[in-house]
XYZ file of C-alpha atoms in Angstrom:
774
model
C 59.614 21.125 -96.159
C 56.750 23.694 -94.151
C 55.957 20.775 -91.947
C 59.823 20.620 -90.685
C 60.109 24.336 -90.554
C 57.357 24.972 -88.302
C 58.271 22.022 -86.188
C 61.473 23.664 -85.240
C 59.869 27.079 -84.417
C 57.439 25.487 -82.394
C 60.856 23.422 -80.556
C 62.320 26.744 -80.169
C 59.329 28.534 -78.390
C 58.957 25.799 -76.245
C 62.599 25.548 -75.762
C 62.449 29.411 -74.386
C 59.447 28.503 -72.356
C 61.567 26.078 -70.806
C 64.561 28.081 -70.423
C 62.585 31.135 -69.284
C 60.475 28.657 -66.268
C 63.707 27.278 -65.577
C 65.320 31.145 -65.630
C 62.465 32.491 -63.286
C 62.643 28.918 -61.345
C 66.221 29.806 -60.618
C 65.324 33.477 -59.928
C 62.820 32.429 -57.491
C 65.305 30.185 -55.734
C 67.665 32.291 -55.190
C 65.343 35.713 -54.332
C 62.660 33.679 -52.048
C 65.326 33.316 -49.344
C 66.169 37.047 -49.182
C 62.312 38.672 -49.171
C 61.720 40.324 -45.788
C 60.843 38.242 -43.303
C 56.660 38.493 -42.471
C 56.913 39.297 -38.668
C 55.666 42.958 -39.750
C 52.171 41.279 -40.702
C 52.020 38.426 -38.305
C 52.676 40.690 -35.348
C 50.599 44.088 -37.337
C 51.583 47.349 -35.231
C 50.211 50.222 -37.381
C 50.552 53.540 -36.989
C 47.407 54.070 -34.898
C 46.793 58.139 -34.310
C 46.522 59.839 -30.972
C 42.786 60.571 -30.085
C 41.248 62.573 -27.910
C 37.582 61.677 -25.690
C 35.294 63.421 -23.469
C 34.401 61.515 -20.411
C 31.910 60.107 -21.800
C 33.020 58.888 -24.934
C 32.867 61.742 -27.493
C 36.298 62.452 -30.050
C 37.564 66.286 -29.816
C 40.418 65.163 -31.700
C 43.133 63.356 -33.707
C 46.730 63.966 -34.413
C 48.514 61.957 -36.407
C 50.009 61.073 -39.894
C 47.831 58.398 -40.842
C 44.191 58.713 -39.771
C 43.614 54.482 -38.912
C 41.137 53.071 -36.734
C 41.853 49.109 -36.584
C 39.315 46.556 -36.685
C 38.753 42.688 -36.825
C 37.749 41.012 -39.732
C 34.646 39.675 -37.794
C 33.277 43.228 -37.510
C 33.556 44.456 -41.020
C 30.026 44.012 -42.577
C 29.508 41.816 -44.995
C 27.900 43.906 -47.933
C 31.612 46.121 -47.807
C 33.669 42.691 -48.271
C 31.780 41.918 -50.854
C 32.202 45.352 -52.715
C 36.040 45.079 -51.903
C 35.599 41.879 -53.521
C 34.209 42.914 -56.582
C 36.305 45.770 -57.112
C 39.825 44.378 -56.508
C 39.952 40.740 -56.384
C 36.832 38.478 -56.977
C 38.743 35.453 -57.060
C 40.176 36.099 -53.930
C 39.607 32.789 -51.921
C 40.291 30.630 -54.807
C 44.110 31.667 -55.803
C 47.288 31.296 -53.979
C 48.644 34.966 -53.814
C 48.553 34.856 -57.712
C 45.561 35.370 -59.942
C 46.324 33.651 -63.568
C 43.337 34.137 -64.672
C 42.984 37.244 -63.596
C 46.612 38.113 -65.046
C 45.240 36.906 -68.814
C 42.166 38.669 -68.159
C 43.939 41.777 -67.457
C 46.594 40.845 -70.579
C 43.514 40.535 -73.469
C 41.894 43.268 -72.031
C 44.500 46.123 -71.900
C 45.972 44.131 -75.450
C 42.498 44.754 -76.555
C 42.217 49.037 -75.406
C 45.524 49.139 -77.000
C 47.445 50.008 -73.761
C 47.353 49.619 -69.759
C 43.646 49.771 -68.628
C 43.992 46.775 -66.422
C 46.078 45.604 -63.606
C 46.220 42.219 -62.271
C 47.556 42.317 -58.650
C 45.233 40.407 -56.263
C 44.575 41.628 -52.893
C 47.554 39.518 -51.505
C 49.998 41.471 -53.955
C 48.417 44.385 -52.619
C 49.501 43.852 -48.868
C 53.021 42.854 -50.553
C 53.323 45.950 -52.006
C 51.803 48.162 -49.544
C 54.101 46.752 -46.117
C 57.321 46.291 -48.279
C 57.947 47.333 -51.479
C 57.927 50.571 -53.664
C 55.134 51.753 -56.115
C 57.673 51.910 -59.108
C 56.110 49.958 -62.050
C 59.359 47.740 -63.239
C 59.358 43.612 -63.812
C 61.704 43.603 -60.892
C 59.274 45.208 -58.413
C 56.295 42.851 -59.662
C 58.222 39.351 -59.664
C 59.291 40.492 -55.653
C 55.234 40.813 -55.477
C 54.265 38.061 -56.662
C 57.319 36.193 -54.657
C 55.920 37.496 -51.343
C 52.719 37.137 -52.414
C 53.232 33.203 -52.321
C 55.106 33.795 -49.051
C 51.677 35.690 -47.479
C 49.673 33.026 -48.506
C 51.715 30.232 -47.468
C 52.391 32.322 -44.135
C 48.797 33.870 -43.416
C 44.831 32.533 -43.913
C 43.039 34.193 -46.340
C 40.848 36.215 -43.675
C 43.926 37.139 -41.905
C 45.354 38.954 -45.136
C 42.057 40.174 -45.789
C 41.674 41.924 -42.414
C 45.816 43.705 -43.170
C 44.248 44.759 -45.851
C 41.230 46.333 -45.149
C 43.409 47.819 -42.236
C 46.640 49.110 -44.335
C 45.038 50.402 -47.577
C 45.293 54.033 -48.225
C 42.110 55.626 -48.920
C 42.433 59.600 -49.470
C 42.062 62.113 -47.374
C 44.878 61.046 -44.790
C 42.185 57.746 -44.264
C 44.114 54.633 -43.665
C 42.079 51.611 -43.726
C 37.948 51.086 -44.131
C 37.036 52.307 -40.100
C 39.028 55.270 -40.988
C 37.691 55.814 -44.318
C 33.793 55.402 -43.449
C 34.391 58.272 -40.398
C 36.365 60.636 -42.865
C 34.114 60.667 -45.588
C 30.476 59.678 -44.306
C 31.002 59.997 -40.326
C 29.994 56.935 -39.190
C 31.197 53.327 -38.387
C 31.484 50.208 -40.523
C 28.349 48.715 -39.279
C 26.373 51.430 -40.150
C 27.682 51.840 -43.861
C 25.106 51.413 -46.507
C 25.631 49.699 -49.861
C 25.779 52.444 -51.782
C 28.196 54.251 -49.093
C 30.293 50.711 -49.196
C 30.684 50.350 -52.957
C 31.996 54.336 -52.766
C 34.138 53.261 -50.412
C 35.100 49.865 -52.165
C 36.000 52.142 -55.474
C 38.550 54.007 -53.554
C 42.040 51.795 -53.276
C 42.055 52.120 -57.227
C 43.202 55.659 -57.359
C 42.113 57.241 -54.093
C 42.913 61.047 -55.467
C 40.963 60.232 -58.629
C 37.785 58.654 -57.124
C 37.717 60.949 -54.078
C 33.998 61.364 -52.919
C 34.956 65.227 -51.616
C 37.362 66.176 -54.281
C 35.617 64.684 -57.295
C 31.940 63.576 -56.535
C 31.140 63.008 -60.281
C 33.798 60.224 -60.494
C 33.485 58.587 -57.501
C 29.790 57.812 -58.424
C 30.869 56.992 -61.679
C 33.636 54.270 -59.799
C 30.947 52.889 -57.277
C 28.798 52.409 -60.029
C 31.293 50.056 -61.511
C 31.454 48.351 -58.310
C 27.768 47.764 -57.492
C 27.770 46.261 -61.785
C 30.421 43.818 -60.231
C 28.490 43.251 -57.162
C 25.751 41.943 -59.752
C 27.242 40.480 -62.391
C 28.483 38.087 -59.446
C 25.170 37.666 -57.902
C 26.261 39.660 -54.499
C 23.851 41.439 -54.825
C 20.041 41.411 -56.538
C 19.090 43.850 -59.544
C 16.581 45.252 -56.731
C 19.482 46.119 -54.896
C 21.474 47.352 -57.429
C 18.672 49.984 -58.488
C 18.205 51.323 -54.844
C 21.671 51.582 -54.407
C 22.841 53.751 -57.481
C 19.735 55.910 -57.246
C 20.671 56.330 -53.804
C 22.375 60.255 -52.574
C 25.769 59.869 -51.141
C 27.231 62.647 -49.979
C 30.493 62.717 -48.590
C 31.261 65.568 -45.464
C 32.868 68.378 -47.154
C 34.901 68.842 -43.998
C 36.910 65.380 -43.945
C 37.727 65.470 -40.438
C 37.051 62.905 -37.872
C 35.516 64.529 -34.933
C 32.066 64.397 -33.305
C 32.506 67.564 -30.854
C 34.621 70.469 -30.823
C 37.131 70.318 -28.433
C 39.937 71.711 -30.276
C 41.493 73.724 -27.214
C 41.642 70.799 -24.982
C 42.436 68.623 -27.754
C 45.392 70.336 -28.545
C 46.313 70.655 -24.681
C 46.702 67.001 -24.634
C 48.779 66.829 -27.612
C 51.125 68.857 -26.073
C 50.837 66.682 -23.165
C 51.544 63.804 -24.733
C 54.192 64.653 -26.716
C 56.068 65.825 -23.872
C 55.513 62.513 -22.013
C 55.880 60.184 -25.169
C 57.891 61.943 -27.813
C 56.716 61.206 -31.599
C 55.494 57.857 -30.457
C 52.221 59.888 -28.961
C 51.412 59.961 -32.665
C 51.604 56.257 -33.688
C 51.009 54.062 -30.553
C 47.289 54.844 -30.656
C 46.652 56.129 -27.480
C 43.232 56.797 -26.084
C 43.165 59.760 -24.205
C 40.251 60.634 -21.847
C 39.562 63.916 -20.792
C 37.120 65.266 -17.895
C 35.086 67.108 -20.552
C 31.498 66.713 -21.005
C 29.648 66.714 -24.335
C 26.765 67.956 -23.088
C 28.581 70.549 -21.178
C 31.265 71.884 -24.306
C 28.608 72.085 -26.369
C 26.472 74.153 -23.922
C 30.142 76.548 -23.580
C 30.856 76.760 -27.192
C 27.159 78.049 -28.381
C 27.677 80.094 -25.172
C 30.418 81.983 -26.140
C 29.400 82.294 -30.058
C 26.849 83.723 -28.934
C 27.525 86.234 -26.699
C 30.672 86.982 -29.212
C 28.406 87.416 -32.084
C 25.879 89.326 -30.145
C 28.279 92.274 -28.836
C 30.170 92.282 -32.037
C 26.690 93.500 -33.621
C 26.126 96.284 -31.117
C 29.071 97.603 -32.391
C 28.070 97.957 -35.981
C 29.423 96.209 -39.386
C 33.283 96.742 -40.363
C 32.667 96.414 -44.399
C 33.550 93.426 -46.675
C 36.586 91.370 -46.044
C 38.007 91.954 -50.019
C 36.579 91.690 -53.019
C 36.708 89.694 -56.123
C 36.891 91.245 -59.903
C 33.789 89.187 -61.122
C 33.911 90.904 -64.613
C 37.686 90.009 -65.363
C 37.064 86.524 -64.343
C 37.464 83.919 -67.061
C 35.865 80.496 -67.370
C 32.336 79.611 -65.797
C 31.736 82.562 -62.893
C 30.233 79.748 -60.514
C 33.172 77.893 -60.515
C 36.103 80.859 -60.416
C 33.703 81.855 -57.272
C 34.265 78.395 -55.631
C 37.210 77.778 -56.283
C 38.221 81.005 -54.769
C 35.824 80.574 -51.284
C 37.867 77.173 -50.834
C 40.665 79.523 -49.865
C 38.651 81.461 -47.638
C 38.056 79.372 -44.287
C 34.841 78.707 -42.551
C 34.724 80.223 -38.701
C 32.299 78.745 -36.989
C 28.697 78.935 -38.963
C 30.045 82.248 -40.947
C 29.959 81.130 -44.270
C 32.148 82.716 -46.800
C 30.074 84.299 -49.510
C 30.686 86.576 -52.812
C 27.983 89.790 -53.385
C 26.774 89.062 -57.094
C 24.089 92.348 -57.130
C 23.646 94.779 -54.059
C 21.076 97.592 -54.373
C 17.344 98.223 -54.004
C 18.027 97.700 -50.392
C 18.875 93.606 -51.013
C 21.793 91.944 -51.531
C 22.039 88.301 -53.452
C 24.986 86.661 -52.611
C 27.182 83.174 -53.731
C 27.865 80.912 -50.850
C 30.482 78.646 -50.764
C 29.079 75.399 -51.407
C 27.133 76.797 -54.179
C 23.571 78.142 -53.101
C 22.905 81.353 -53.523
C 20.755 83.869 -51.879
C 18.883 86.874 -51.899
C 19.022 89.015 -48.642
C 16.495 91.980 -47.571
C 14.848 93.675 -44.976
C 16.381 92.362 -41.191
C 18.954 90.449 -42.866
C 21.070 92.838 -44.060
C 20.071 96.156 -41.644
C 23.027 95.187 -39.883
C 25.186 96.336 -42.795
C 22.788 99.055 -44.471
C 24.935 101.791 -43.887
C 27.687 99.607 -46.289
C 25.014 99.801 -49.416
C 25.559 103.350 -49.648
C 26.761 104.901 -53.029
C 28.221 107.654 -50.683
C 30.817 105.296 -49.493
C 34.493 105.111 -52.271
C 34.327 101.086 -54.236
C 37.341 99.620 -51.474
C 34.536 100.145 -48.689
C 31.307 99.185 -50.076
C 28.973 96.193 -50.417
C 29.057 96.139 -53.868
C 29.492 93.412 -56.939
C 32.437 90.792 -55.971
C 32.648 92.156 -52.549
C 33.592 89.172 -50.048
C 31.000 88.903 -46.901
C 30.016 86.169 -44.373
C 26.194 84.931 -43.982
C 24.854 83.283 -41.084
C 21.960 81.124 -40.644
C 20.092 81.862 -37.547
C 18.916 78.712 -37.043
C 15.274 78.495 -38.387
C 14.094 79.904 -41.958
C 16.531 83.107 -42.038
C 19.754 84.007 -43.767
C 21.891 87.090 -42.624
C 24.643 88.608 -43.219
C 27.472 88.488 -40.137
C 31.419 89.547 -39.993
C 34.316 87.464 -38.465
C 34.514 89.500 -34.993
C 37.125 91.032 -33.723
C 36.989 90.517 -30.225
C 38.043 87.558 -28.536
C 36.425 85.606 -25.491
C 36.847 82.431 -22.913
C 34.712 80.147 -21.025
C 35.649 77.264 -18.713
C 34.012 75.387 -15.686
C 35.557 73.515 -13.557
C 33.882 70.910 -10.911
C 35.092 72.162 -7.422
C 34.921 68.975 -5.502
C 38.264 68.308 -7.559
C 39.314 70.618 -10.181
C 37.435 68.354 -13.106
C 37.435 70.668 -16.146
C 34.276 69.737 -17.991
C 34.104 72.827 -20.489
C 36.589 74.465 -21.855
C 36.226 77.207 -24.915
C 39.949 79.203 -25.174
C 38.829 81.614 -27.916
C 35.816 82.249 -30.706
C 37.477 79.664 -33.708
C 40.872 77.554 -32.617
C 41.282 77.767 -36.988
C 41.613 81.229 -36.541
C 43.770 81.511 -32.967
C 45.350 79.068 -31.501
C 45.622 80.986 -28.481
C 43.931 79.536 -25.456
C 42.728 82.292 -23.367
C 41.588 79.891 -20.834
C 45.260 79.382 -20.086
C 47.523 81.517 -21.803
C 45.427 85.107 -21.071
C 46.972 87.131 -18.207
C 44.505 89.957 -18.237
C 43.529 92.221 -15.672
C 40.610 90.951 -13.123
C 38.690 93.904 -11.805
C 36.276 93.725 -9.653
C 36.332 90.277 -9.580
C 39.188 90.044 -7.494
C 36.915 92.000 -4.677
C 35.807 88.682 -3.045
C 39.037 87.660 -1.819
C 39.670 90.729 -0.375
C 36.542 90.915 1.674
C 37.449 87.183 2.496
C 40.473 88.462 3.795
C 39.080 91.422 5.397
C 36.552 88.625 7.334
C 39.562 86.696 8.580
C 40.255 90.715 10.111
C 37.495 90.524 11.832
C 35.285 92.927 9.342
C 31.401 91.129 9.126
C 29.212 91.202 6.303
C 27.517 94.126 8.765
C 30.138 96.446 8.451
C 30.269 99.697 7.923
C 32.451 101.248 5.136
C 32.178 104.657 4.017
C 31.584 104.617 0.503
C 32.909 108.521 -0.401
C 35.947 109.525 -2.950
C 39.454 109.180 -2.277
C 42.750 111.030 -3.245
C 45.695 109.967 -2.704
C 49.063 112.309 -3.777
C 52.472 110.699 -5.183
C 53.742 111.042 -1.613
C 51.468 108.217 -0.499
C 51.327 106.261 -4.040
C 55.003 106.135 -4.467
C 54.804 107.079 -8.201
C 51.850 109.636 -9.365
C 48.439 110.766 -7.778
C 45.513 108.376 -8.023
C 41.752 109.016 -7.249
C 39.812 105.921 -7.419
C 36.169 106.382 -8.611
C 33.141 103.969 -8.811
C 32.098 102.779 -11.982
C 28.939 105.032 -12.003
C 30.446 107.568 -9.828
C 27.833 107.621 -7.303
C 28.572 107.692 -3.678
C 26.357 106.173 -1.273
C 28.256 106.991 1.671
C 28.321 104.771 5.370
C 27.623 101.267 3.363
C 27.273 97.451 4.908
C 29.434 95.374 3.616
C 27.482 93.376 1.818
C 25.453 95.934 -0.100
C 29.254 97.011 -1.186
C 29.729 94.008 -2.775
C 26.497 93.389 -4.306
C 26.916 97.150 -5.972
C 30.970 96.502 -6.886
C 31.623 99.754 -4.791
C 35.480 100.757 -5.632
C 36.037 102.798 -2.571
C 34.767 100.507 0.129
C 37.382 98.513 -1.404
C 40.335 100.483 -1.513
C 38.920 101.440 2.128
C 39.625 97.702 3.295
C 42.982 97.033 1.699
C 43.731 100.292 3.626
C 42.263 98.603 6.906
C 44.079 95.059 6.628
C 46.986 96.542 4.610
C 48.241 95.158 0.850
C 51.106 93.264 2.045
C 48.116 90.855 4.162
C 46.205 91.384 1.116
C 48.721 90.045 -1.258
C 49.516 86.963 1.026
C 45.869 86.117 1.249
C 45.064 85.790 -2.364
C 47.965 83.329 -3.036
C 45.570 80.956 -0.617
C 43.630 81.057 -3.751
C 46.331 80.158 -6.139
C 46.945 83.555 -7.515
C 50.699 84.417 -8.210
C 51.665 86.906 -6.000
C 54.096 88.657 -7.667
C 51.111 89.441 -10.545
C 49.415 91.000 -7.970
C 51.747 93.951 -6.066
C 51.087 95.135 -2.627
C 49.301 98.530 -3.845
C 46.302 100.027 -2.891
C 45.112 99.241 -6.542
C 44.914 95.529 -5.484
C 41.674 96.408 -4.385
C 40.471 97.001 -7.988
C 41.876 94.258 -9.627
C 44.881 95.761 -11.008
C 47.130 92.611 -11.375
C 46.979 89.773 -13.641
C 44.912 86.623 -13.505
C 43.951 83.978 -16.149
C 40.510 82.690 -16.662
C 41.827 79.378 -15.646
C 43.295 81.020 -12.477
C 39.807 82.616 -11.407
C 37.777 79.365 -12.014
C 40.099 77.204 -9.476
C 40.025 80.390 -7.315
C 36.159 80.676 -7.279
C 36.109 76.799 -6.778
C 37.088 77.761 -2.842
C 33.983 79.883 -2.086
C 31.535 77.038 -3.901
C 33.288 74.056 -2.051
C 33.446 75.672 1.279
C 37.081 76.388 1.390
C 39.655 74.170 0.028
C 42.613 74.505 -2.889
C 41.691 71.849 -5.830
C 43.843 72.217 -9.011
C 42.558 72.328 -12.358
C 43.272 68.863 -14.552
C 42.033 67.678 -17.915
C 42.942 64.424 -18.297
C 41.210 61.429 -16.816
C 42.517 58.671 -18.133
C 44.782 57.676 -20.841
C 44.674 54.461 -22.428
C 47.047 52.171 -24.872
C 45.892 50.970 -28.130
C 44.079 47.469 -26.649
C 42.542 49.693 -24.060
C 44.606 49.160 -21.277
C 44.515 51.992 -18.866
C 48.350 53.398 -18.786
C 47.512 56.583 -16.589
C 44.463 57.506 -14.642
C 44.208 60.865 -12.687
C 44.320 60.619 -8.975
C 43.566 64.469 -8.012
C 43.033 65.606 -4.096
C 39.433 65.960 -3.624
C 37.156 67.858 -0.709
C 37.763 65.591 1.879
C 40.306 63.442 0.418
C 43.366 65.053 0.581
C 42.481 69.062 -0.968
C 43.912 71.503 1.563
C 41.938 73.662 3.660
C 42.630 77.214 2.708
C 40.417 79.485 3.967
C 37.789 78.445 7.059
C 34.656 77.015 6.433
C 32.100 79.924 7.550
C 34.639 82.709 5.966
C 33.591 80.211 2.373
C 29.901 79.685 3.888
C 29.642 83.689 4.738
C 31.599 84.953 1.049
C 28.791 82.606 -0.671
C 26.307 84.575 0.989
C 27.714 87.877 -0.077
C 27.999 86.399 -3.359
C 24.378 85.293 -4.226
C 23.388 88.664 -3.003
C 25.581 89.733 -6.004
C 23.395 87.780 -8.480
C 20.126 88.485 -6.007
C 19.730 92.485 -6.036
C 23.412 93.799 -7.329
C 25.480 94.225 -10.374
C 24.745 90.333 -11.447
C 21.072 90.561 -11.099
C 19.967 89.540 -14.158
C 21.016 85.818 -13.607
C 17.757 85.578 -11.935
C 15.906 85.246 -15.473
C 17.768 81.355 -15.007
C 15.276 81.003 -11.823
C 17.703 79.352 -9.771
C 18.562 80.719 -6.194
C 21.803 78.927 -5.401
C 24.072 80.432 -8.116
C 26.741 82.967 -6.713
C 29.643 85.399 -8.558
C 31.261 88.200 -9.280
C 30.918 90.712 -11.954
C 34.838 92.468 -13.553
C 35.040 95.139 -15.279
C 38.669 96.950 -15.717
C 39.424 100.921 -16.012
C 38.034 101.758 -20.030
C 35.779 98.645 -20.061
C 39.268 96.826 -21.615
C 38.066 93.414 -19.899
C 34.667 92.554 -19.178
C 34.567 89.013 -16.316
C 31.854 86.855 -15.092
C 33.033 84.468 -12.402
C 30.134 82.413 -11.081
C 29.245 79.398 -9.128
C 26.793 76.603 -8.361
C 27.822 74.221 -5.877
C 28.155 71.942 -7.860
C 29.772 73.876 -11.168
C 32.074 76.971 -11.313
C 31.973 78.889 -14.460
C 34.243 81.992 -15.850
C 33.518 83.812 -18.439
C 35.914 86.670 -20.090
C 35.912 89.083 -23.323
C 38.027 91.632 -24.406
C 40.587 92.268 -27.574
C 44.161 90.563 -27.670
C 45.095 93.820 -28.291
C 43.628 95.437 -24.941
C 41.811 98.062 -26.241
C 38.089 99.246 -24.994
C 35.216 96.718 -25.171
C 33.150 100.332 -25.596
C 31.131 102.512 -22.957
C 28.999 100.536 -21.154
C 30.333 96.738 -22.128
C 30.508 95.718 -18.558
C 30.928 92.656 -16.833
C 27.363 92.458 -16.457
C 26.421 93.455 -19.823
C 29.147 91.595 -21.815
C 30.553 88.304 -19.950
C 27.540 87.618 -18.061
C 25.298 86.802 -21.036
C 27.845 84.377 -21.719
C 28.342 82.616 -18.570
C 24.105 82.677 -18.004
C 23.837 80.649 -21.204
C 25.991 78.039 -20.700
C 24.740 77.327 -16.870
C 21.193 77.573 -18.198
C 22.524 74.451 -20.222
C 25.064 72.796 -17.964
C 22.446 72.968 -14.706
C 19.247 71.653 -16.487
C 17.768 69.282 -14.127
C 19.977 69.565 -11.586
C 17.959 70.055 -8.294
C 18.512 73.591 -6.817
C 20.897 73.483 -3.839
C 20.483 73.808 -0.623
C 23.442 75.672 1.317
C 24.309 74.092 5.164
C 25.455 76.220 7.482
C 28.237 75.348 9.084
C 28.958 75.175 13.021
C 30.307 78.355 14.580
C 27.812 80.593 11.875
C 24.950 82.632 12.916
C 22.175 84.665 12.141
C 21.991 88.182 14.077
C 19.696 90.923 13.380
C 21.728 93.916 12.764
C 20.406 97.724 12.513
C 21.195 98.340 8.822
C 22.194 102.353 9.289
C 24.775 100.632 12.305
C 25.442 97.349 11.213
C 25.067 96.488 14.917
C 22.607 94.395 16.559
C 18.912 95.733 16.730
C 17.163 96.151 19.893
C 13.930 96.144 18.837
C 13.751 92.886 16.943
C 13.261 94.712 13.462
C 16.692 94.937 11.896
C 17.608 92.806 8.883
C 19.687 89.243 9.278
C 23.191 88.874 8.770
C 25.386 86.306 9.257
C 28.204 86.170 11.650
C 31.528 84.097 12.896
C 29.729 83.698 16.379
C 32.443 85.137 18.175
C 32.050 88.725 15.956
C 28.399 89.225 16.557
C 28.826 93.301 16.852
C 27.398 94.303 20.347
C 24.123 96.082 21.844
C 23.386 97.298 24.504
C 19.913 94.765 23.978
C 18.700 92.325 21.210
C 18.919 88.694 21.251
C 20.967 86.892 18.546
C 19.659 83.622 16.413
C 21.393 80.473 15.863
C 21.213 79.585 11.991
C 20.609 76.179 12.629
C 18.340 74.764 14.898
C 16.840 77.936 17.289
C 13.623 79.307 17.397
C 12.886 81.318 14.307
C 16.206 80.872 12.598
C 15.018 79.552 9.301
C 12.344 81.535 9.017
C 15.785 84.802 9.598
C 17.433 82.672 6.898
C 15.109 82.588 4.218
C 15.195 86.369 4.998
C 18.614 86.229 4.470
C 18.272 84.934 0.934
C-alpha cells in the first residue's frame, strides 16, 4: 500500500512537472515572437554626452544626463574583464544565456539564508533587462528576461554581449559604463586601472549607490575584497596578487566630475551654441567640440586671475565669518555632524570651508571639510586678527562654531582666507585670427555663472584712449604734437547737461606735453583736447572700426575718458588691431566639431591677417600706436610690467571715476590679453586701486607664463614711416641733431628751418636712432 501511494505521488509530481514544462514551453512559443527587436543591440547607439576639449585635447566640460565613454571589448584590460566575470557571472563563456547551475546555487544559498540574498541573473540577462525591461521583481519580467537572454545569445557573440554590458551598465555618479566610471571615480582611463581599482569598479553593478566609493568608502572596500576573493578562488589571480591588491589604498576622487582643466565659462558658451544648433540631441549624440583654448594658457589665466583677486581682497581686510554652527548643541558624533554640515558648503577654488573648534590665545583650531584638523597662529591668522577680539559682538567674532575658509599656500602653510566679494575677468586671443587662447569669466563658475568676458558691459576708462589717439594720427597729429595739459571747464551750455570739469588722475598738470608722453602718463586733459580737435562724432565713428558699438559710445567729450561701455572681449579684439598691424579679426572659440566617430562635421574658417581679414587702419598708424603703447609699458603707468624682462610688450591701463573699474589691455605681437576687475554692483574698488595696481598684476602673471620660451619679437617698421629727431619742447625738427627720435608718417614730418630726418630702415644711422626710441 505504501509503495503504491509513493508511486502515485511521484507520478503526480512528474505529471505536474511535465505540465509545467509544457506550459512554460507554450508560453515561450507564444511570447518569443513578440519579444522586442534586437536592433537596438546590433546597431548600438548609446547616449553619449557632449564633451568639450581644448585645442590640444584636454577635457574642460561634459554635458548630458549620462556620463558615458564607449570602448571596444579589445580595449578593455584583461584584469577588468576577469574582475567583472568573477563578480557577476563566472560561467559567462559556458552558459547559453541562463546559467542553470547558477540558478540552483542561488536557490540553495537563499534557502539556507532564509531570504533572497543572491540573484541568478547572468550578464546576458542583465543586458536584456538594461536595454528592454523594467527592474520590477515579478515572475513575468524574469520570464521575459530569460527569453530575451536566449535570443541575445543566438544573435550576438559572447564578446559582443560583454562589450554591451561594459558600456551600458550604470555604476553610480551618473557614470554609465566602466570607461566613464574609471574617469569619474579615479580620473584615469581603463588601461591605467590597478587590480585593486578594477575590483572596486567590478563590485559596483550589484548596488551602485550602496557600494559607491565616494559616498560609502567602507562598503566599497568590503565589496572590493569580495571580488578579489572570488578572483583568487577562480584562479584569476595569485595569493600574492590578492594580498597586494587588498592592502593597496584606493581613494576615489571626492569631486566625481570628469574634467581635467577648469574651463567652465568656455564650456558653457559651447553648450549654448550646440543646443541652439542641435537641440536636445546635443546632449546624447556624442559630439566632441574642440575649442581654441590651449591648456597651458587656460591654467595660467585661471591662476593669475584668482591670485590677483585674492591679493586685492587681502588688501581690503577680513569681513568676518560666513556663518555659525552651534557645536555644543549638536547631537551625535561631533566630527560626523560637522562633516555633514560642511558637505552643504561649496568649495570655491582652493578656499576650503572649515569650522572653528577653538579660538583664543592668538590661535585658531579649525576642522576642515574632509577630516583635517589645523591649528593656525601668527602670520596664518594675521589677516583676521581683529575678529578674535572679545569686544566684537558674538555674531561677528571668530569663535567656536564660526564657519570660515582656509587656504593652502602651496608650501607647508595653511592660512585663514575668505570668499572674495570682487569679481574679475581675463581673456587672451591670437591677434592673427581671433582664436581665444584663454578665457576666465569670473572668480568661480560654481558661485556665479555670469561670464564677465562677454556679458559685463563696463566703462573702459583710460583704456579707450589709444583709439582716440589713433584717430588723431589720421587727422594729422603726430606722437610729437604738443598738447596743453592744463585744466578745463565746461559749463552746462557747452555740455548740454551739467557743468563738467575733467581732471587728471593725480590732479597734476604738466602744461605743453607731447602726445607720446601724454599717453604714457594717461593725461586726461590731453585726451579731452584731442576730442575737441578731431570732433566727438569723428571719434565715435572711428571707434567702430575696432568693433566698438557706436551706440554705447555717445559722441560727447567724455568719450575721451572712456565713459562709454565695452566688454573685455571687445577690448581684446580692439587691441588686436594694433598688435596685428591694422586688421580687424573676430574672436572665436570653437576650432572644430566632431561626431561620435571622430568625423569632423564643422570647422572654423576664420578670416586671418593677410587671408581675408579686413584692414581697418593704416599699417603705419598701427605701428606708431604700438610704439606709443610700448612707451606706456616702458616708462608710463604700466612700467611695473618691465619686471617681466621683455621689451616687446605694449598696453594701456584703464581706471574709471572713483576707481569703480580697473583694466589692463596689453599685447605681444602673438598674443593680446585683457584683465578687468570690479564689483558686479558697481562701486569703488578703493582709493588707489587703479588699473596699474589691481588689473596689471593679473595680466603680468598670465603673460609671464603664456610667453615663457617665446623669443622676443622684432617690430618691422612699415614703408612710409620715418624717424626724425625733434625738439621735445616744440615737437618740431631739431636742427642741432641733439633732439629725441620720433616716428612719423613720411608726409607728416614736422618742419623746421633745417635739420635732416632719417629713414627708419636702411639710412645711415637709422638703426641707432630706432634703438633710442625703444
